[in-house]
Amino acid sequence: MTPSYNVLYIEDNPDNTMLVRRALEARGYKLLHSGTGINGVSMAEKEELGLILLDINLPDIDGYEVARRLRSSNKRELSTIPIIAITANALKGDAEKALNAGCDVYMSKPINIRELWARVEAFLPTP
Amino acid sequence: MTSFADPMALSYLSHLQCSGCGREFPHQEIHTFCPDCQSPLLSIYDLPGARQHVDRDEVSRRSKGMWRWHELLPVLNQENQIFLGEGDTPLLLLTRLQKEFGLSHLYVKDESSNPTGSFKARGLAAAISKAKELGVEKVIIPTAGNAGGAMAAYAARAGLKAHIFMPKDTPFANIEESRIAGAEVVLVDGLISDAAGMAGEKARTEGWFDVSTFKEPYRVEGKKVMGYELAESFGWELPDVIIYPTGGGTGLVGMWKAFDELEALGWLENVKRPRMVSVQADGCAPVVKAFQAKAAFCDFWTNAHTVASGLRVPKSFADQLILHDIYQSNGIALAVSDEAILEAQSHLAKKEGIFAAPEGAATLAALQELIRQNWLHPEERIVLFNTGSGLKYLDRSAA
């Protein structure tokens, strides 16, 4: 089966969204976006996705809760879909919490584009 | 290449360039890191011009201190050079230790004699001077300790406001030296990465200029002078091996940049480069893990812990540069235990009278490991870096 090259980015910061959109679309991925956690979970349950990028500091539920809801979703694919957590305002143990909540990788902001490409391509080879 | 450089120029700074995508930026404006690919910016100099007009032996005759290399530093106006005596630290031959280990040429570059007692003075001298020149009025930094104290001191001397975020278990000396120099200090329940998040947020919302490691282009310029000094000390040759503790990695990247510049200037008698050894603590070793995996960047290190607070950096913003330079030098990255660090700290003091910071002592522990691995040749010229004074960690030593 051909993998989906749709990447969902759950992030409320428009500057980061624009940066990541530009970076991933340059590599042939399609970026879907949600500015809130609850809507992000809902989109993930509706759309065909290859990977999720997840900010931790969201305006409604935090990224940990988003990851937990995704992993326990009735949509079976979400239990294994790659989730890359990305955050700036790390509190103590933030990386550990993200991994414990079900994220596969933790990245800190600022988002280095070459690293982002490599991280995404490790799960979802370039189209 | 033809150069039209001013032979009387204070600095041959040409422009800034992104280390990731190569985009160029004018140095006359305030910049942080590349807005396109979010990689560090590096200062590029008109080296053909400097080669034509700057005489290395004349530089050697100038008054001691970091700013005697001013043509290769980013400050354009002498009145903006903030000087507290940084630079020209001693390169000491470790006669008793080299005998003990069966080596012929073992040295330590002792950075503890810098103002504020650590190598951080060099980077902050450059960054604060350039910030002042660019009209910055308030500076902010997240720090594992010594960078905060250095920034507070240089900001005070430059008349800039300083705000510092540091982990609450940072050595007491770092907290006090920052406060007494007038900086506003916030103690964070977390690591430097947590402090960085908070400082970054305050910088964005309140307009403070963030001088975090590699998030502005000039700290590395101060640090690179360690490389110039080494070359000068070895008669314009480079040592065979440099063993360097790596937290944020500014010194390692800076020295490698210095060697590139010296080569381009034609100042080296022999262009053979040293092998760079990156030393981390085994409780926080992202560079070592990436090196062992031959990776281009580091994973964020979880549960970071070590007595060497300067090495508690879960992921450097310049990880790709650090790894690139280690690979290019045919070097190595290795981790040592806290027990080995403390033992080495004691041994260095007892044998050579140098009370090193734990980060500096880690290089001696690494040396011993490299000897065990037969990675070194006994005749090689080996330089350890002591990055600061053990006196700044007395609360740790007493614990």
Coordinates of C-alpha atoms in Angstrom, one line a residue:
Chain A
M1 CA 0.0 0.0 0.0
T2 CA 1.3 3.5 -0.8
P3 CA 2.0 5.4 2.4
S4 CA 0.2 8.7 3.0
Y5 CA 2.4 11.7 2.7
N6 CA 0.0 13.8 4.7
V7 CA 1.6 15.3 7.8
L8 CA -0.6 16.8 10.5
Y9 CA 1.0 19.6 12.4
I10 CA -0.8 20.4 15.7
E11 CA 0.5 23.9 16.6
D12 CA -1.0 27.2 17.6
N13 CA 2.0 29.4 16.6
P14 CA 1.5 30.7 13.0
D15 CA 5.2 31.4 12.5
N16 CA 6.2 27.9 13.3
T17 CA 3.4 26.6 11.1
M18 CA 4.5 28.6 8.2
L19 CA 8.2 27.5 8.6
V20 CA 7.3 23.8 8.8
R21 CA 4.8 24.1 6.0
R22 CA 7.4 25.6 3.7
A23 CA 10.0 23.1 4.7
L24 CA 7.9 20.0 4.3
E25 CA 6.1 21.1 1.2
A26 CA 9.5 21.7 -0.4
R27 CA 10.1 18.0 0.1
G28 CA 6.8 16.9 -1.4
Y29 CA 4.8 16.3 1.8
K30 CA 1.3 17.7 2.3
L31 CA 0.8 19.6 5.5
L32 CA -2.5 19.6 7.3
H33 CA -2.8 21.9 10.3
S34 CA -4.7 22.2 13.5
G35 CA -4.3 25.1 15.9
T36 CA -5.8 23.2 18.9
G37 CA -5.3 19.8 20.5
I38 CA -8.9 18.7 20.5
N39 CA -9.4 19.6 16.8
G40 CA -6.0 17.9 16.1
V41 CA -7.3 14.6 17.5
S42 CA -10.5 14.9 15.5
M43 CA -8.6 15.6 12.3
A44 CA -6.2 12.7 13.0
E45 CA -9.3 10.4 13.3
K46 CA -10.7 11.6 10.0
E47 CA -7.7 12.0 7.7
E48 CA -5.3 9.6 6.2
L49 CA -2.0 10.5 7.7
G50 CA 1.6 9.4 7.5
L51 CA 3.0 11.3 10.5
I52 CA 2.0 13.8 13.2
L53 CA 4.1 16.7 14.4
L54 CA 2.8 17.8 17.9
D55 CA 3.5 21.0 19.8
I56 CA 3.2 20.5 23.6
N57 CA 2.0 23.9 24.6
L58 CA -1.5 24.2 23.0
P59 CA -4.3 26.5 24.0
D60 CA -6.8 23.8 25.1
I61 CA -5.4 20.3 26.0
D62 CA -1.7 19.9 26.1
G63 CA 0.4 17.8 23.7
Y64 CA 0.8 15.0 26.2
E65 CA -3.0 14.6 26.4
V66 CA -3.2 14.8 22.6
A67 CA -0.6 12.0 22.3
R68 CA -2.5 9.8 24.9
R69 CA -5.8 10.3 23.1
L70 CA -4.2 9.5 19.7
R71 CA -2.7 6.3 21.1
S72 CA -5.9 5.2 22.6
S73 CA -8.1 6.1 19.7
N74 CA -10.5 3.7 18.1
K75 CA -8.8 4.3 14.8
R76 CA -6.3 1.5 14.9
E77 CA -3.6 3.3 12.8
L78 CA -3.2 6.0 15.4
S79 CA -1.8 3.5 17.9
T80 CA 1.4 3.2 15.7
I81 CA 1.5 6.4 13.6
P82 CA 4.8 8.2 14.2
I83 CA 4.4 11.3 16.5
I84 CA 7.2 13.8 16.7
A85 CA 6.8 16.1 19.7
I86 CA 8.1 19.7 19.3
T87 CA 8.2 22.2 22.0
A88 CA 10.0 25.4 23.2
N89 CA 8.8 26.0 26.7
A90 CA 10.1 22.8 28.2
L91 CA 9.5 22.3 31.9
K92 CA 11.5 19.8 33.8
G93 CA 11.1 16.3 32.4
D94 CA 9.2 17.6 29.4
A95 CA 11.0 15.2 27.0
E96 CA 10.5 12.3 29.2
K97 CA 6.8 13.1 29.6
A98 CA 6.3 13.4 25.8
L99 CA 7.9 10.0 25.2
N100 CA 5.9 8.4 28.0
A101 CA 2.7 9.8 26.5
G102 CA 3.4 8.0 23.3
C103 CA 5.5 10.3 21.2
D104 CA 8.3 8.6 19.2
V105 CA 10.8 11.5 19.1
Y106 CA 11.2 14.8 21.0
M107 CA 12.5 17.9 19.2
S108 CA 13.2 21.2 20.8
K109 CA 12.5 24.6 19.2
P110 CA 13.9 26.4 17.3
I111 CA 13.1 23.8 14.7
N112 CA 16.2 23.1 12.7
I113 CA 15.0 22.4 9.2
R114 CA 17.7 19.9 8.2
E115 CA 17.0 18.0 11.4
L116 CA 13.2 18.1 10.8
W117 CA 13.7 16.7 7.3
A118 CA 15.8 13.9 8.6
R119 CA 13.4 13.1 11.5
V120 CA 10.4 13.1 9.2
E121 CA 12.2 11.1 6.5
A122 CA 13.3 8.5 9.0
F123 CA 9.6 7.6 9.4
L124 CA 8.2 8.6 6.0
P125 CA 10.6 8.6 3.1
T126 CA 10.5 11.5 0.8
P127 CA 7.7 11.2 -1.8
Chain B
M1 CA 40.8 37.0 -5.0
T2 CA 41.4 40.8 -5.0
S3 CA 40.6 42.6 -1.8
F4 CA 40.0 46.3 -1.4
A5 CA 40.1 46.1 2.4
D6 CA 41.1 49.2 4.4
P7 CA 44.6 48.5 5.7
M8 CA 43.7 50.4 8.9
A9 CA 40.4 48.5 9.6
L10 CA 39.7 47.5 13.2
S11 CA 37.8 44.5 11.9
Y12 CA 37.7 42.6 8.7
L13 CA 34.2 41.4 9.4
S14 CA 32.5 41.0 6.0
H15 CA 29.0 39.4 6.7
L16 CA 27.2 36.7 8.5
Q17 CA 26.4 33.4 6.9
C18 CA 24.0 30.6 7.9
S19 CA 25.9 27.4 8.8
G20 CA 23.0 25.4 7.5
C21 CA 21.7 26.9 4.2
G22 CA 24.5 29.4 3.4
R23 CA 22.2 32.4 3.3
E24 CA 24.1 35.7 3.9
F25 CA 23.1 38.5 6.3
P26 CA 24.6 42.0 6.8
H27 CA 26.5 42.3 10.0
Q28 CA 25.3 45.9 10.5
E29 CA 21.9 44.6 11.8
I30 CA 21.0 42.6 14.8
H31 CA 20.6 38.9 14.0
T32 CA 20.0 35.8 16.0
F33 CA 19.9 32.6 13.9
C34 CA 18.8 31.8 10.4
P35 CA 15.1 32.5 10.0
D36 CA 14.9 30.1 7.0
C37 CA 16.4 26.9 8.4
Q38 CA 17.0 27.9 12.0
S39 CA 20.7 27.1 12.1
P40 CA 23.4 29.2 13.8
L41 CA 24.9 32.1 11.9
L42 CA 28.7 32.5 11.7
S43 CA 30.8 35.6 11.1
I44 CA 32.7 35.7 7.8
Y45 CA 35.8 37.9 7.5
D46 CA 37.6 39.3 4.5
L47 CA 40.5 37.0 5.0
P48 CA 42.2 37.8 1.8
G49 CA 42.2 41.4 2.9
A50 CA 43.4 40.5 6.4
R51 CA 46.1 38.3 4.9
Q52 CA 47.4 41.2 2.9
H53 CA 47.4 43.8 5.7
V54 CA 47.7 42.0 9.1
D55 CA 51.0 40.7 10.3
R56 CA 50.7 37.8 12.7
D57 CA 54.0 38.7 14.4
E58 CA 52.8 42.3 15.0
V59 CA 49.6 40.8 16.6
S60 CA 51.9 38.8 18.9
R61 CA 53.7 41.9 20.1
R62 CA 50.5 43.7 21.1
S63 CA 49.3 44.1 24.7
K64 CA 47.9 40.9 26.1
G65 CA 44.2 40.1 25.9
M66 CA 41.6 38.8 23.5
W67 CA 41.2 42.1 21.6
R68 CA 44.7 42.1 20.3
W69 CA 43.1 39.9 17.6
H70 CA 40.6 42.6 16.8
E71 CA 41.0 42.4 13.0
L72 CA 39.5 38.9 13.3
L73 CA 36.8 39.8 15.8
P74 CA 33.4 41.4 15.0
V75 CA 33.6 44.7 16.8
L76 CA 34.1 47.6 14.4
N77 CA 34.7 50.5 16.9
Q78 CA 37.3 50.2 19.6
E79 CA 35.2 52.1 22.1
N80 CA 32.7 49.2 22.0
Q81 CA 35.3 46.6 23.1
I82 CA 34.3 45.6 26.6
F83 CA 37.5 44.4 28.2
L84 CA 37.9 42.9 31.7
G85 CA 41.3 41.1 31.0
E86 CA 40.0 38.1 29.1
G87 CA 42.2 35.9 27.0
D88 CA 45.9 34.9 26.9
T89 CA 45.4 32.3 29.5
P90 CA 48.4 30.1 30.3
L91 CA 49.3 26.9 28.4
L92 CA 50.9 24.8 31.1
L93 CA 53.1 21.8 30.6
L94 CA 51.9 19.0 33.0
T95 CA 55.4 17.6 33.7
R96 CA 54.4 15.2 36.6
L97 CA 51.2 13.9 34.9
Q98 CA 52.9 13.3 31.5
K99 CA 55.6 11.3 33.3
E100 CA 52.9 9.3 35.1
F101 CA 51.0 8.5 31.9
G102 CA 54.1 7.9 29.8
L103 CA 53.5 10.9 27.5
S104 CA 56.0 13.4 26.2
H105 CA 54.0 16.6 25.6
L106 CA 50.9 17.0 27.8
Y107 CA 49.6 20.5 28.4
V108 CA 46.6 22.2 29.9
K109 CA 45.2 25.4 28.6
D110 CA 44.0 26.8 31.9
E111 CA 41.0 29.1 31.3
S112 CA 40.3 29.6 35.0
S113 CA 42.4 32.9 35.0
N114 CA 39.8 34.6 32.8
P115 CA 37.6 37.3 34.4
T116 CA 34.7 35.6 36.3
G117 CA 36.9 32.5 36.5
S118 CA 35.9 30.7 33.3
F119 CA 36.3 30.5 29.6
K120 CA 32.7 31.9 29.3
A121 CA 34.3 35.4 29.6
R122 CA 35.7 35.2 26.1
G123 CA 32.4 34.5 24.4
L124 CA 30.4 37.0 26.5
A125 CA 33.0 39.7 26.0
A126 CA 32.5 39.4 22.2
A127 CA 28.8 39.0 22.3
I128 CA 28.1 41.9 24.8
S129 CA 30.6 44.2 23.0
K130 CA 28.9 43.5 19.7
A131 CA 25.4 43.9 21.2
K132 CA 26.4 47.3 22.6
E133 CA 27.7 48.3 19.2
L134 CA 24.4 47.3 17.6
G135 CA 22.5 49.4 20.1
V136 CA 21.1 46.6 22.2
E137 CA 20.1 47.8 25.7
K138 CA 19.0 44.6 27.5
V139 CA 20.3 41.1 27.3
I140 CA 19.0 37.8 28.5
I141 CA 20.6 34.3 28.8
P142 CA 19.8 30.8 30.0
T143 CA 22.8 29.3 31.6
A144 CA 24.1 26.2 33.4
G145 CA 26.2 28.6 35.5
N146 CA 29.4 30.3 34.4
A147 CA 27.9 32.0 31.3
G148 CA 25.4 33.8 33.5
G149 CA 28.2 35.2 35.7
A150 CA 30.2 36.3 32.7
M151 CA 27.2 37.9 31.0
A152 CA 26.3 39.8 34.2
A153 CA 29.9 41.1 34.5
Y154 CA 30.2 42.3 30.9
A155 CA 26.7 43.7 30.7
A156 CA 27.5 45.7 33.9
R157 CA 30.6 47.1 32.3
A158 CA 28.8 47.9 29.1
G159 CA 25.9 49.5 30.9
L160 CA 23.3 47.0 29.7
K161 CA 20.5 45.4 31.7
A162 CA 20.9 41.7 32.2
H163 CA 18.4 39.0 32.9
I164 CA 19.5 35.4 33.7
F165 CA 17.6 32.1 33.9
M166 CA 19.6 29.3 35.6
P167 CA 18.7 25.9 37.1
K168 CA 18.0 26.3 40.8
D169 CA 20.8 23.8 41.6
T170 CA 23.4 25.9 39.8
P171 CA 26.6 26.4 41.9
F172 CA 26.0 29.2 44.4
A173 CA 29.0 31.2 43.1
N174 CA 27.3 31.6 39.8
I175 CA 24.1 32.8 41.3
E176 CA 25.8 35.3 43.6
E177 CA 28.3 36.7 41.0
S178 CA 25.3 37.3 38.7
R179 CA 23.3 39.1 41.3
I180 CA 26.1 41.2 42.6
A181 CA 26.8 42.5 39.1
G182 CA 23.2 43.7 39.0
A183 CA 21.6 41.0 36.9
E184 CA 18.0 39.9 37.5
V185 CA 18.3 36.2 38.3
V186 CA 15.5 33.6 37.9
L187 CA 16.1 30.2 39.3
V188 CA 14.4 27.5 37.3
D189 CA 13.2 24.1 38.5
G190 CA 14.8 22.2 35.6
L191 CA 17.8 22.1 33.3
I192 CA 19.4 24.6 31.0
S193 CA 17.0 23.5 28.2
D194 CA 14.2 24.5 30.5
A195 CA 15.9 27.8 31.3
A196 CA 16.3 28.3 27.5
G197 CA 12.6 27.9 26.9
M198 CA 11.8 30.5 29.5
A199 CA 14.5 33.0 28.4
G200 CA 13.4 32.6 24.8
E201 CA 9.8 33.3 25.7
K202 CA 10.8 36.4 27.6
A203 CA 13.0 37.6 24.8
R204 CA 10.2 37.2 22.3
T205 CA 7.5 38.9 24.4
E206 CA 9.6 41.7 26.0
G207 CA 12.3 42.4 23.4
W208 CA 15.3 41.2 25.4
F209 CA 18.2 40.2 23.2
D210 CA 18.9 36.5 23.7
V211 CA 22.6 35.6 23.9
S212 CA 22.0 31.9 24.3
T213 CA 24.7 29.7 22.9
F214 CA 24.7 29.9 19.1
K215 CA 21.4 31.8 19.1
E216 CA 23.4 34.9 18.3
P217 CA 26.5 34.9 16.1
Y218 CA 29.3 36.4 18.3
R219 CA 30.0 34.3 21.4
V220 CA 31.7 31.8 19.2
E221 CA 34.0 34.6 17.9
G222 CA 35.3 35.2 21.4
K223 CA 35.8 31.5 22.0
K224 CA 37.7 31.0 18.8
V225 CA 40.5 33.1 20.1
M226 CA 41.5 30.0 22.2
G227 CA 42.4 28.4 18.9
Y228 CA 44.5 31.4 17.8
E229 CA 46.3 31.4 21.2
L230 CA 47.1 27.7 20.9
A231 CA 48.6 28.1 17.4
E232 CA 50.7 31.1 18.6
S233 CA 51.9 29.2 21.7
F234 CA 53.0 26.2 19.5
G235 CA 55.0 28.4 17.2
W236 CA 52.1 28.7 14.6
E237 CA 51.6 25.0 14.5
L238 CA 48.7 23.1 16.0
P239 CA 48.8 20.4 18.7
D240 CA 48.0 16.8 17.7
V241 CA 45.1 16.3 20.0
I242 CA 42.7 18.7 21.8
I243 CA 40.6 17.2 24.6
Y244 CA 37.7 19.5 25.2
P245 CA 34.6 19.3 27.5
T246 CA 31.4 19.8 25.4
G247 CA 28.2 21.3 26.7
G248 CA 27.0 23.8 24.2
G249 CA 30.1 23.3 22.1
T250 CA 31.0 26.9 21.3
G251 CA 34.7 26.4 22.2
L252 CA 35.1 23.3 20.0
V253 CA 33.3 24.9 17.0
G254 CA 35.1 28.2 17.6
M255 CA 38.5 26.6 17.7
W256 CA 37.9 24.7 14.5
K257 CA 36.7 27.9 12.9
A258 CA 39.9 29.6 14.1
F259 CA 42.0 26.9 12.5
D260 CA 40.2 27.4 9.2
E261 CA 40.8 31.1 9.4
L262 CA 44.5 30.7 10.3
E263 CA 44.9 28.4 7.4
A264 CA 43.2 30.9 5.0
L265 CA 45.4 33.7 6.4
G266 CA 48.5 31.7 5.7
W267 CA 49.7 32.1 9.3
L268 CA 50.2 28.4 10.1
E269 CA 53.7 26.9 9.6
N270 CA 52.1 23.5 9.3
V271 CA 48.5 23.0 8.4
K272 CA 48.2 19.6 10.1
R273 CA 45.0 19.8 12.2
P274 CA 44.5 18.4 15.7
R275 CA 42.1 15.5 16.4
M276 CA 39.3 17.0 18.4
V277 CA 38.1 15.0 21.4
S278 CA 34.7 15.9 22.7
V279 CA 34.2 15.0 26.4
Q280 CA 30.8 14.6 28.0
A281 CA 29.5 13.1 31.2
D282 CA 27.9 9.7 31.0
G283 CA 24.8 11.2 32.6
C284 CA 24.4 13.6 29.7
A285 CA 26.2 12.5 26.5
P286 CA 24.1 13.4 23.5
V287 CA 27.2 14.1 21.3
V288 CA 28.8 10.8 22.3
K289 CA 25.6 8.9 21.4
A290 CA 25.3 10.7 18.1
F291 CA 29.0 10.1 17.3
Q292 CA 28.7 6.4 18.0
A293 CA 25.7 6.3 15.7
K294 CA 27.6 8.3 13.0
A295 CA 24.6 10.7 13.1
A296 CA 24.5 14.3 11.8
F297 CA 22.6 15.6 14.8
C298 CA 21.9 14.7 18.4
D299 CA 18.8 13.3 20.1
F300 CA 17.5 15.3 23.1
W301 CA 19.1 13.6 26.1
T302 CA 16.5 12.7 28.7
N303 CA 17.1 12.6 32.5
A304 CA 20.3 14.6 32.2
H305 CA 22.5 14.5 35.3
T306 CA 26.1 15.1 36.2
V307 CA 28.2 17.0 38.8
A308 CA 29.7 19.0 35.9
S309 CA 26.9 21.5 35.5
G310 CA 28.4 22.9 32.3
L311 CA 28.0 19.5 30.7
R312 CA 24.3 19.2 31.5
V313 CA 23.2 20.3 28.0
P314 CA 20.6 17.8 26.7
K315 CA 21.0 19.0 23.2
S316 CA 23.2 21.8 21.8
F317 CA 21.7 24.2 19.3
A318 CA 24.9 23.7 17.4
D319 CA 24.9 19.9 17.5
Q320 CA 25.4 19.6 13.7
L321 CA 28.4 21.9 13.8
I322 CA 30.0 20.0 16.7
L323 CA 29.6 16.6 15.1
H324 CA 30.8 17.9 11.7
D325 CA 34.0 19.3 13.3
I326 CA 34.7 16.1 15.3
Y327 CA 34.2 14.0 12.1
Q328 CA 36.3 16.3 10.0
S329 CA 39.2 16.2 12.5
N330 CA 39.1 12.4 12.7
G331 CA 38.4 13.0 16.4
I332 CA 36.2 11.1 18.9
A333 CA 33.5 11.8 21.5
L334 CA 33.5 9.9 24.7
A335 CA 31.8 10.1 28.1
V336 CA 33.2 9.7 31.5
S337 CA 31.5 9.0 34.8
D338 CA 31.0 11.6 37.6
E339 CA 33.3 9.4 39.8
A340 CA 36.0 9.6 37.2
I341 CA 35.6 13.4 37.0
L342 CA 35.8 13.9 40.7
E343 CA 38.8 11.6 41.0
A344 CA 40.5 13.4 38.1
Q345 CA 39.8 16.8 39.7
S346 CA 41.5 15.7 42.9
H347 CA 44.4 14.1 41.0
L348 CA 45.0 17.2 38.9
A349 CA 45.1 19.4 42.0
K350 CA 47.4 17.0 43.9
K351 CA 49.8 16.4 41.0
E352 CA 49.9 19.8 39.3
G353 CA 48.3 22.3 41.7
I354 CA 45.5 23.1 39.4
F355 CA 42.0 23.1 41.0
A356 CA 40.0 22.6 37.9
A357 CA 36.3 22.9 37.3
P358 CA 34.6 19.5 37.0
E359 CA 34.2 20.1 33.3
G360 CA 37.9 20.7 33.0
A361 CA 38.7 17.7 35.1
A362 CA 36.6 15.6 32.8
T363 CA 39.2 16.1 30.1
L364 CA 41.8 14.4 32.4
A365 CA 39.4 11.5 33.0
A366 CA 39.0 11.3 29.2
L367 CA 42.7 11.3 28.7
Q368 CA 43.1 8.3 30.9
E369 CA 40.4 6.5 29.0
L370 CA 42.0 7.3 25.7
I371 CA 45.3 5.9 27.0
R372 CA 43.6 2.7 27.9
Q373 CA 42.1 2.5 24.4
N374 CA 45.6 3.2 22.8
W375 CA 44.0 6.0 20.9
L376 CA 46.9 8.4 21.6
H377 CA 50.5 8.2 20.6
P378 CA 52.9 8.9 23.5
E379 CA 54.9 11.4 21.4
E380 CA 51.9 13.5 20.4
R381 CA 51.3 17.0 21.7
I382 CA 48.1 16.8 23.7
V383 CA 46.2 19.7 25.1
L384 CA 43.6 19.4 27.9
F385 CA 41.2 22.3 28.4
N386 CA 40.4 23.4 31.9
T387 CA 37.4 25.6 31.3
G388 CA 37.1 27.2 34.8
S389 CA 38.1 27.4 38.4
G390 CA 37.1 24.7 40.9
L391 CA 36.7 27.5 43.4
K392 CA 33.3 28.3 41.8
Y393 CA 32.0 24.8 42.7
L394 CA 32.8 24.7 46.4
D395 CA 29.2 23.9 47.4
R396 CA 29.5 20.8 45.1
S397 CA 32.9 19.9 46.5
A398 CA 31.6 20.2 50.1
A399 CA 28.5 18.2 49.4

